[in-house]
mmCIF file of C-alpha atoms and ligand atoms in Angstrom:
data_model
loop_
_atom_site.group_PDB
_atom_site.id
_atom_site.type_symbol
_atom_site.label_atom_id
_atom_site.label_comp_id
_atom_site.label_asym_id
_atom_site.label_seq_id
_atom_site.Cartn_x
_atom_site.Cartn_y
_atom_site.Cartn_z
ATOM 1 C CA MET H 1 79.896 79.047 125.037
ATOM 2 C CA LYS H 2 80.662 79.287 128.734
ATOM 3 C CA THR H 3 83.733 77.692 130.281
ATOM 4 C CA ARG H 4 86.049 78.303 133.212
ATOM 5 C CA ILE H 5 88.096 80.488 130.817
ATOM 6 C CA THR H 6 85.223 82.871 129.973
ATOM 7 C CA GLU H 7 84.574 83.036 133.711
ATOM 8 C CA LEU H 8 88.246 83.518 134.695
ATOM 9 C CA LEU H 9 88.881 86.332 132.235
ATOM 10 C CA GLY H 10 85.398 87.874 132.072
ATOM 11 C CA ILE H 11 85.167 87.455 128.292
ATOM 12 C CA GLN H 12 82.373 86.436 125.915
ATOM 13 C CA TYR H 13 84.224 83.859 123.775
ATOM 14 C CA PRO H 14 86.887 81.516 125.217
ATOM 15 C CA VAL H 15 89.532 82.599 122.715
ATOM 16 C CA LEU H 16 92.935 84.141 123.328
ATOM 17 C CA GLN H 17 94.987 85.869 120.690
ATOM 18 C CA GLY H 18 98.537 84.493 120.508
ATOM 19 C CA GLY H 19 101.276 86.588 122.094
ATOM 20 C CA MET H 20 103.226 87.120 118.907
ATOM 21 C CA ALA H 21 106.409 89.140 119.392
ATOM 22 C CA TRP H 22 106.590 92.276 117.179
ATOM 23 C CA VAL H 23 103.081 91.485 115.880
ATOM 24 C CA ALA H 24 100.760 91.639 118.868
ATOM 25 C CA GLU H 25 100.472 95.361 119.607
ATOM 26 C CA SER H 26 97.689 97.571 120.934
ATOM 27 C CA THR H 27 95.526 97.792 117.781
ATOM 28 C CA LEU H 28 95.330 94.018 117.338
ATOM 29 C CA ALA H 29 94.892 93.270 121.028
ATOM 30 C CA ALA H 30 92.118 95.852 121.416
ATOM 31 C CA ALA H 31 90.309 94.543 118.322
ATOM 32 C CA VAL H 32 90.296 90.990 119.698
ATOM 33 C CA SER H 33 89.146 92.153 123.135
ATOM 34 C CA ASN H 34 86.446 94.400 121.662
ATOM 35 C CA ALA H 35 85.196 91.393 119.676
ATOM 36 C CA GLY H 36 84.686 89.429 122.902
ATOM 37 C CA GLY H 37 87.959 87.478 123.014
ATOM 38 C CA ALA H 38 91.110 88.088 125.024
ATOM 39 C CA GLY H 39 93.588 90.303 123.199
ATOM 40 C CA ILE H 40 97.245 90.178 124.126
ATOM 41 C CA ILE H 41 100.131 92.611 123.775
ATOM 42 C CA ALA H 42 103.451 90.854 123.258
ATOM 43 C CA GLY H 43 106.477 92.105 125.135
ATOM 44 C CA GLY H 44 108.902 90.308 122.817
ATOM 45 C CA SER H 45 112.329 91.810 123.335
ATOM 46 C CA ALA H 46 111.122 95.430 123.337
ATOM 47 C CA PRO H 47 112.112 97.840 126.107
ATOM 48 C CA ALA H 48 109.533 97.940 128.900
ATOM 49 C CA GLU H 49 108.738 101.609 128.227
ATOM 50 C CA VAL H 50 107.698 100.809 124.633
ATOM 51 C CA ILE H 51 105.382 98.101 125.923
ATOM 52 C CA ARG H 52 104.024 100.442 128.601
ATOM 53 C CA GLY H 53 103.065 102.760 125.734
ATOM 54 C CA GLU H 54 101.263 99.915 123.948
ATOM 55 C CA ILE H 55 99.400 98.914 127.112
ATOM 56 C CA ARG H 56 98.278 102.509 127.671
ATOM 57 C CA LYS H 57 97.190 102.824 124.032
ATOM 58 C CA ALA H 58 95.183 99.612 124.335
ATOM 59 C CA LYS H 59 93.457 101.018 127.423
ATOM 60 C CA THR H 60 92.222 103.930 125.283
ATOM 61 C CA LEU H 61 91.006 101.540 122.561
ATOM 62 C CA THR H 62 89.112 99.054 124.713
ATOM 63 C CA GLY H 63 87.431 98.877 128.076
ATOM 64 C CA LYS H 64 87.572 95.082 127.917
ATOM 65 C CA PRO H 65 90.265 92.907 129.555
ATOM 66 C CA PHE H 66 93.497 92.252 127.690
ATOM 67 C CA GLY H 67 96.776 90.563 128.609
ATOM 68 C CA LEU H 68 100.536 90.835 128.327
ATOM 69 C CA ASN H 69 102.704 88.044 126.895
ATOM 70 C CA ILE H 70 106.195 87.706 128.294
ATOM 71 C CA MET H 71 108.802 85.738 126.350
ATOM 72 C CA LEU H 72 110.924 84.383 129.174
ATOM 73 C CA MET H 73 114.073 83.833 127.102
ATOM 74 C CA SER H 74 114.206 87.564 126.517
ATOM 75 C CA PRO H 75 116.534 89.744 128.614
ATOM 76 C CA ASN H 76 113.659 92.164 129.346
ATOM 77 C CA ALA H 77 111.527 89.515 131.114
ATOM 78 C CA ASP H 78 112.178 90.876 134.638
ATOM 79 C CA ASP H 79 111.222 94.407 133.534
ATOM 80 C CA LEU H 80 108.047 93.206 131.825
ATOM 81 C CA ALA H 81 107.074 91.116 134.838
ATOM 82 C CA LYS H 82 107.189 94.311 136.907
ATOM 83 C CA LEU H 83 105.406 96.293 134.206
ATOM 84 C CA ALA H 84 102.470 93.873 134.266
ATOM 85 C CA VAL H 85 101.959 94.727 137.945
ATOM 86 C CA GLU H 86 102.480 98.473 137.519
ATOM 87 C CA GLU H 87 99.999 98.690 134.649
ATOM 88 C CA GLY H 88 97.552 96.232 136.172
ATOM 89 C CA VAL H 89 96.960 94.096 133.088
ATOM 90 C CA ALA H 90 94.147 91.584 133.491
ATOM 91 C CA PHE H 91 96.311 88.563 132.797
ATOM 92 C CA VAL H 92 99.774 87.439 131.767
ATOM 93 C CA THR H 93 100.709 84.646 129.391
ATOM 94 C CA THR H 94 104.290 83.419 129.265
ATOM 95 C CA GLY H 95 106.312 81.484 126.717
ATOM 96 C CA ALA H 96 109.706 79.879 126.267
ATOM 97 C CA GLY H 97 110.407 79.163 129.910
ATOM 98 C CA ASN H 98 109.215 78.749 133.479
ATOM 99 C CA PRO H 99 107.605 81.861 135.037
ATOM 100 C CA GLY H 100 107.665 80.416 138.588
ATOM 101 C CA LYS H 101 109.789 83.202 140.071
ATOM 102 C CA TYR H 102 107.243 85.892 139.076
ATOM 103 C CA MET H 103 104.134 84.034 140.127
ATOM 104 C CA ALA H 104 103.823 85.339 143.717
ATOM 105 C CA ALA H 105 104.056 88.998 142.652
ATOM 106 C CA TRP H 106 101.475 88.558 139.905
ATOM 107 C CA LYS H 107 99.060 86.682 142.128
ATOM 108 C CA ALA H 108 99.408 89.329 144.863
ATOM 109 C CA ALA H 109 98.478 91.975 142.269
ATOM 110 C CA GLY H 110 95.384 90.017 141.217
ATOM 111 C CA ILE H 111 96.788 89.264 137.772
ATOM 112 C CA LYS H 112 95.673 85.956 136.279
ATOM 113 C CA VAL H 113 98.613 83.818 135.159
ATOM 114 C CA ILE H 114 98.410 81.550 132.107
ATOM 115 C CA PRO H 115 101.731 79.976 131.068
ATOM 116 C CA VAL H 116 102.198 78.327 127.685
ATOM 117 C CA VAL H 117 103.330 74.734 128.196
ATOM 118 C CA PRO H 118 104.711 72.325 125.597
ATOM 119 C CA SER H 119 104.584 69.303 127.934
ATOM 120 C CA VAL H 120 102.632 67.591 130.707
ATOM 121 C CA ASN H 121 105.612 67.987 133.009
ATOM 122 C CA LEU H 122 105.640 71.789 132.774
ATOM 123 C CA ALA H 123 101.825 71.928 133.033
ATOM 124 C CA ARG H 124 101.999 70.069 136.350
ATOM 125 C CA ARG H 125 104.746 72.344 137.656
ATOM 126 C CA MET H 126 102.758 75.421 136.650
ATOM 127 C CA GLU H 127 99.633 74.202 138.407
ATOM 128 C CA ARG H 128 101.659 73.602 141.592
ATOM 129 C CA ALA H 129 103.160 77.101 141.277
ATOM 130 C CA GLY H 130 99.656 78.636 141.246
ATOM 131 C CA ALA H 131 98.837 79.156 137.549
ATOM 132 C CA ASP H 132 95.167 79.946 136.885
ATOM 133 C CA ALA H 133 95.142 78.014 133.596
ATOM 134 C CA VAL H 134 97.641 76.698 131.064
ATOM 135 C CA ILE H 135 97.889 76.978 127.308
ATOM 136 C CA ALA H 136 98.866 73.578 125.875
ATOM 137 C CA GLU H 137 100.610 74.542 122.663
ATOM 138 C CA GLY H 138 101.205 71.902 120.009
ATOM 139 C CA THR H 139 104.102 71.751 117.588
ATOM 140 C CA GLU H 140 101.811 72.911 114.750
ATOM 141 C CA SER H 141 102.102 76.444 116.141
ATOM 142 C CA GLY H 142 104.139 79.245 114.658
ATOM 143 C CA GLY H 143 107.276 80.562 116.316
ATOM 144 C CA HIS H 144 109.138 78.760 119.088
ATOM 145 C CA ILE H 145 107.673 75.266 119.474
ATOM 146 C CA GLY H 146 107.766 72.093 121.514
ATOM 147 C CA GLN H 147 107.667 68.570 120.071
ATOM 148 C CA THR H 148 104.172 67.225 120.722
ATOM 149 C CA THR H 149 101.159 67.755 118.486
ATOM 150 C CA THR H 150 98.054 69.535 119.743
ATOM 151 C CA ILE H 151 95.878 66.430 119.386
ATOM 152 C CA CYS H 152 98.264 64.423 121.593
ATOM 153 C CA LEU H 153 99.290 67.172 124.032
ATOM 154 C CA VAL H 154 95.915 68.657 124.959
ATOM 155 C CA PRO H 155 94.174 65.532 126.354
ATOM 156 C CA GLN H 156 97.317 64.508 128.236
ATOM 157 C CA VAL H 157 97.551 67.944 129.862
ATOM 158 C CA VAL H 158 93.799 67.917 130.581
ATOM 159 C CA ASP H 159 94.218 64.583 132.381
ATOM 160 C CA ALA H 160 97.247 65.812 134.331
ATOM 161 C CA VAL H 161 95.938 69.068 135.827
ATOM 162 C CA SER H 162 92.737 70.370 137.406
ATOM 163 C CA ILE H 163 93.046 73.965 136.209
ATOM 164 C CA PRO H 164 91.460 74.818 132.833
ATOM 165 C CA VAL H 165 93.434 74.087 129.664
ATOM 166 C CA ILE H 166 93.501 76.262 126.560
ATOM 167 C CA ALA H 167 94.447 74.508 123.311
ATOM 168 C CA ALA H 168 96.819 76.158 120.844
ATOM 169 C CA GLY H 169 98.420 75.091 117.611
ATOM 170 C CA GLY H 170 96.625 74.339 114.357
ATOM 171 C CA ILE H 171 93.313 76.010 115.170
ATOM 172 C CA ALA H 172 91.854 78.502 112.701
ATOM 173 C CA ASP H 173 88.202 77.573 112.189
ATOM 174 C CA GLY H 174 85.189 76.074 113.904
ATOM 175 C CA ARG H 175 86.349 72.528 113.243
ATOM 176 C CA GLY H 176 89.554 73.193 115.170
ATOM 177 C CA LEU H 177 87.575 74.834 117.964
ATOM 178 C CA ALA H 178 85.151 71.906 118.202
ATOM 179 C CA ALA H 179 88.025 69.396 118.151
ATOM 180 C CA ALA H 180 89.824 71.283 120.932
ATOM 181 C CA MET H 181 86.673 71.230 123.073
ATOM 182 C CA MET H 182 86.276 67.487 122.479
ATOM 183 C CA LEU H 183 89.867 67.002 123.691
ATOM 184 C CA GLY H 184 88.845 68.611 126.967
ATOM 185 C CA ALA H 185 90.097 72.155 126.387
ATOM 186 C CA GLU H 186 88.028 75.015 127.803
ATOM 187 C CA GLY H 187 89.400 77.618 125.420
ATOM 188 C CA ILE H 188 91.552 78.112 122.360
ATOM 189 C CA GLN H 189 94.451 80.351 121.485
ATOM 190 C CA MET H 190 95.018 81.355 117.866
ATOM 191 C CA GLY H 191 97.874 83.291 116.319
ATOM 192 C CA THR H 192 98.152 82.592 112.608
ATOM 193 C CA VAL H 193 94.547 83.437 111.739
ATOM 194 C CA PHE H 194 94.951 86.827 113.441
ATOM 195 C CA LEU H 195 98.011 87.554 111.275
ATOM 196 C CA ALA H 196 95.442 87.630 108.484
ATOM 197 C CA SER H 197 93.195 90.174 110.190
ATOM 198 C CA GLU H 198 92.440 93.714 109.081
ATOM 199 C CA GLU H 199 93.663 95.110 112.370
ATOM 200 C CA CYS H 200 97.011 93.277 112.322
ATOM 201 C CA GLN H 201 99.738 95.817 111.562
ATOM 202 C CA ILE H 202 102.365 93.555 109.940
ATOM 203 C CA HIS H 203 103.978 94.290 106.558
ATOM 204 C CA PRO H 204 101.732 93.397 103.565
ATOM 205 C CA ASN H 205 104.348 90.858 102.367
ATOM 206 C CA TYR H 206 103.819 88.947 105.626
ATOM 207 C CA LYS H 207 100.039 88.757 105.119
ATOM 208 C CA GLU H 208 100.529 87.685 101.503
ATOM 209 C CA LEU H 209 102.874 84.880 102.522
ATOM 210 C CA VAL H 210 100.353 83.591 105.072
ATOM 211 C CA LEU H 211 97.467 83.780 102.582
ATOM 212 C CA GLY H 212 99.536 82.109 99.842
ATOM 213 C CA ALA H 213 100.920 79.298 102.008
ATOM 214 C CA LYS H 214 99.743 75.771 101.300
ATOM 215 C CA ASP H 215 99.659 72.822 103.709
ATOM 216 C CA THR H 216 103.332 71.906 103.251
ATOM 217 C CA ASP H 217 104.764 75.438 103.202
ATOM 218 C CA SER H 218 105.933 75.319 106.812
ATOM 219 C CA ALA H 219 109.558 74.932 107.916
ATOM 220 C CA VAL H 220 111.245 74.574 111.293
ATOM 221 C CA THR H 221 114.693 76.039 111.939
ATOM 222 C CA GLY H 222 116.847 75.535 115.024
ATOM 223 C CA LEU H 223 116.402 71.771 115.261
ATOM 224 C CA ILE H 224 120.075 70.913 114.840
ATOM 225 C CA CYS H 225 122.211 73.709 116.250
ATOM 226 C CA GLY H 226 120.454 74.162 119.562
ATOM 227 C CA GLY H 227 118.668 77.318 120.526
ATOM 228 C CA ALA H 228 114.960 77.450 119.869
ATOM 229 C CA PRO H 229 113.148 75.362 117.247
ATOM 230 C CA CYS H 230 111.092 77.877 115.345
ATOM 231 C CA ARG H 231 108.262 77.366 112.808
ATOM 232 C CA GLN H 232 107.930 79.776 109.919
ATOM 233 C CA VAL H 233 106.542 80.005 106.419
ATOM 234 C CA LYS H 234 109.008 78.207 104.106
ATOM 235 C CA SER H 235 111.213 80.704 102.284
ATOM 236 C CA ARG H 236 114.680 81.285 100.898
ATOM 237 C CA PHE H 237 115.593 82.332 104.465
ATOM 238 C CA THR H 238 114.487 79.068 106.100
ATOM 239 C CA LYS H 239 116.244 77.062 103.348
ATOM 240 C CA ARG H 240 119.483 78.988 103.912
ATOM 241 C CA VAL H 241 119.357 78.539 107.698
ATOM 242 C CA ASN H 242 118.474 74.843 107.453
ATOM 243 C CA ASP H 243 121.196 74.219 104.844
ATOM 244 C CA LEU H 244 123.735 75.902 107.149
ATOM 245 C CA GLU H 245 122.561 73.771 110.062
ATOM 246 C CA HIS H 246 122.920 70.576 108.027
ATOM 247 C CA GLN H 247 126.399 71.665 106.953
ATOM 248 C CA GLY H 248 127.423 71.804 110.613
ATOM 249 C CA ALA H 249 127.237 75.549 111.277
ATOM 250 C CA THR H 250 127.834 76.636 114.871
ATOM 251 C CA PHE H 251 125.119 78.124 117.076
ATOM 252 C CA GLU H 252 126.773 81.538 116.668
ATOM 253 C CA GLU H 253 126.751 81.284 112.864
ATOM 254 C CA ILE H 254 123.054 80.460 112.904
ATOM 255 C CA GLU H 255 122.340 83.230 115.387
ATOM 256 C CA GLN H 256 123.944 85.696 113.000
ATOM 257 C CA GLN H 257 121.229 84.796 110.467
ATOM 258 C CA THR H 258 118.297 84.688 112.845
ATOM 259 C CA LEU H 259 118.991 87.681 115.098
ATOM 260 C CA GLY H 260 116.524 90.403 114.104
ATOM 261 C CA SER H 261 114.887 88.173 111.477
ATOM 262 C CA LEU H 262 111.376 88.430 112.972
ATOM 263 C CA ARG H 263 111.593 92.233 113.018
ATOM 264 C CA ARG H 264 112.762 92.174 109.390
ATOM 265 C CA ALA H 265 109.666 90.137 108.459
ATOM 266 C CA VAL H 266 107.148 92.173 110.458
ATOM 267 C CA LYS H 267 108.456 95.676 109.784
ATOM 268 C CA GLU H 268 110.213 95.389 106.408
ATOM 269 C CA GLY H 269 108.576 92.378 104.768
ATOM 270 C CA ASP H 270 112.129 91.250 103.960
ATOM 271 C CA LEU H 271 111.660 88.114 101.862
ATOM 272 C CA GLU H 272 115.401 87.263 101.822
ATOM 273 C CA ASN H 273 116.270 87.687 105.500
ATOM 274 C CA GLY H 274 112.960 87.737 107.358
ATOM 275 C CA SER H 275 111.481 85.033 109.566
ATOM 276 C CA PHE H 276 107.760 84.922 108.779
ATOM 277 C CA MET H 277 106.602 82.944 111.793
ATOM 278 C CA ALA H 278 103.242 81.205 111.278
ATOM 279 C CA GLY H 279 101.676 77.886 112.168
ATOM 280 C CA GLN H 280 100.997 74.914 109.900
ATOM 281 C CA ILE H 281 97.366 76.033 109.659
ATOM 282 C CA ALA H 282 98.463 78.967 107.452
ATOM 283 C CA GLY H 283 97.599 76.620 104.572
ATOM 284 C CA MET H 284 93.935 77.020 105.484
ATOM 285 C CA VAL H 285 93.939 80.796 106.021
ATOM 286 C CA ARG H 286 92.677 82.309 102.792
ATOM 287 C CA GLU H 287 91.264 85.789 103.484
ATOM 288 C CA ILE H 288 91.767 88.944 105.468
ATOM 289 C CA ARG H 289 88.879 89.597 107.862
ATOM 290 C CA PRO H 290 88.241 91.934 110.777
ATOM 291 C CA CYS H 291 88.969 90.241 114.135
ATOM 292 C CA ARG H 292 85.289 90.397 115.036
ATOM 293 C CA ARG H 293 84.312 88.392 111.941
ATOM 294 C CA ILE H 294 87.098 85.867 112.504
ATOM 295 C CA ILE H 295 85.885 85.197 116.034
ATOM 296 C CA GLU H 296 82.159 85.219 115.260
ATOM 297 C CA GLU H 297 82.544 82.862 112.283
ATOM 298 C CA ILE H 298 84.735 80.422 114.191
ATOM 299 C CA PHE H 299 82.351 80.246 117.127
ATOM 300 C CA ALA H 300 79.226 80.006 114.939
ATOM 301 C CA GLN H 301 80.768 77.090 113.004
ATOM 302 C CA GLY H 302 82.236 75.440 116.095
ATOM 303 C CA GLU H 303 79.049 75.658 118.129
ATOM 304 C CA ALA H 304 76.965 74.238 115.264
ATOM 305 C CA LEU H 305 79.392 71.333 114.874
ATOM 306 C CA LEU H 306 79.406 70.562 118.559
ATOM 307 C CA LYS H 307 75.595 70.521 118.563
ATOM 308 C CA ASP H 308 74.960 68.620 115.308
ATOM 309 C CA ARG H 309 77.828 66.191 114.830
ATOM 310 C CA ALA H 310 76.435 63.321 116.863
ATOM 311 C CA ALA H 311 73.170 63.344 114.882
ATOM 312 C CA GLN H 312 75.104 63.543 111.577
ATOM 313 C CA LEU H 313 77.013 60.432 112.598
ATOM 314 C CA GLY H 314 73.794 58.607 113.469
ATOM 315 C CA LEU H 315 74.580 58.525 117.171
HETATM 316 O O1 TUI F 1 107.130 81.213 123.030
HETATM 317 C C1 TUI F 1 106.443 80.734 122.166
HETATM 318 N N1 TUI F 1 106.520 81.108 120.872
HETATM 319 C C2 TUI F 1 107.371 82.054 120.391
HETATM 320 S S1 TUI F 1 108.422 83.013 121.284
HETATM 321 C C3 TUI F 1 108.942 83.735 119.911
HETATM 322 S S2 TUI F 1 110.134 84.963 119.908
HETATM 323 C C4 TUI F 1 111.542 84.143 119.488
HETATM 324 N N2 TUI F 1 112.489 84.854 118.925
HETATM 325 C C5 TUI F 1 113.627 84.284 118.562
HETATM 326 C C6 TUI F 1 113.858 82.950 118.771
HETATM 327 C C7 TUI F 1 112.908 82.209 119.320
HETATM 328 C C8 TUI F 1 111.729 82.806 119.691
HETATM 329 C C9 TUI F 1 108.299 83.239 118.840
HETATM 330 N N3 TUI F 1 107.430 82.311 119.143
HETATM 331 N N4 TUI F 1 105.525 79.796 122.440
HETATM 332 C C10 TUI F 1 105.379 79.276 123.747
HETATM 333 C C11 TUI F 1 106.309 78.158 123.993
HETATM 334 N N5 TUI F 1 106.869 77.950 125.132
HETATM 335 N N6 TUI F 1 106.691 77.244 123.102
HETATM 336 C C12 TUI F 1 107.542 76.396 123.754
HETATM 337 C C13 TUI F 1 107.646 76.874 125.025
HETATM 338 C C14 TUI F 1 108.417 76.363 126.129
HETATM 339 C C15 TUI F 1 109.551 75.577 125.900
HETATM 340 C C16 TUI F 1 110.264 75.087 126.973
HETATM 341 C C17 TUI F 1 108.031 76.668 127.419
HETATM 342 C C18 TUI F 1 108.774 76.190 128.486
HETATM 343 C C19 TUI F 1 109.878 75.414 128.242
HETATM 344 O O2 TUI F 1 110.641 74.886 129.263
HETATM 345 C C20 TUI F 1 110.592 75.474 130.515
HETATM 346 C C21 TUI F 1 111.135 74.541 131.561
HETATM 347 O O3 TUI F 1 111.577 75.041 132.585
HETATM 348 O O4 TUI F 1 111.084 73.329 131.336
#
């Protein structure tokens, strides 16, 4: 499958691994890149020197291109923006904000820039600012989310910009890939399915929760008290936070619960106080596979569907 995304990034399959804070480290990123996709190291809120270490480790694990994700709400964003240039990563993806102020420096360094956008408005602004592509991320995604579903967002973004669009949110098999391509996307980004990969280094409790989740086991916190709406696997933690929000808790009271909750999930598997971020598609993720198998199976299924579906429908 060749698209402007395979061309832009010099990769075999037009698939990016989600930039999952605390989760997306060198082993996972290198495995995805070695399998022909685009692996990503997430900066999260880690100190830049820790992330420099991960980037350097990834360089020893793969000769293929990989990227850096910068979470723009994080206080380390300026440091990571500089780090991307110093370490010469192939591309940067950004989330939770507008990366406009970094764009000139990244472009001058030859780094491809691919912001995550939850809306047509931001997609347009990013194209004007010089983005090479955008990731249109639907509300089905795990973690910090916008409001619009993938099936509604992707074609609207495709119509609004000329740069290539990568679809994210709710994609974990060849059907999702084929659907994304039919909406006009030229690539996909997946996070949740890579949580359930052999190379993903998260706590075993996290993987078990993803594998055990059913279609309705997804909860969003942060919808009432401000801050960032955040999708996770339903748990005693999400019930507690949502109950507090409904009871009129302040932003600070909620923050007390959520601060450090992703780290507690990833590192400690803390079922009481951890935030196990995952998308709605967790309900369909049923087995742990190596990244290479995940990617090869998705593209084999997706390509077959794209070729055969019209005939199956008698068209
Ligand atoms: O960023 C994400 N997903 C994330 S970040 C994250 S870490 C976190 N930790 C604690 C609390 C919250 C998050 C976990 N998951 N996805 C990309 C994304 N970007 N989703 C939504 C947005 C977004 C939202 C508003 C991007 C831009 C924006 O507005 C910018 C503007 O200027 O209008």
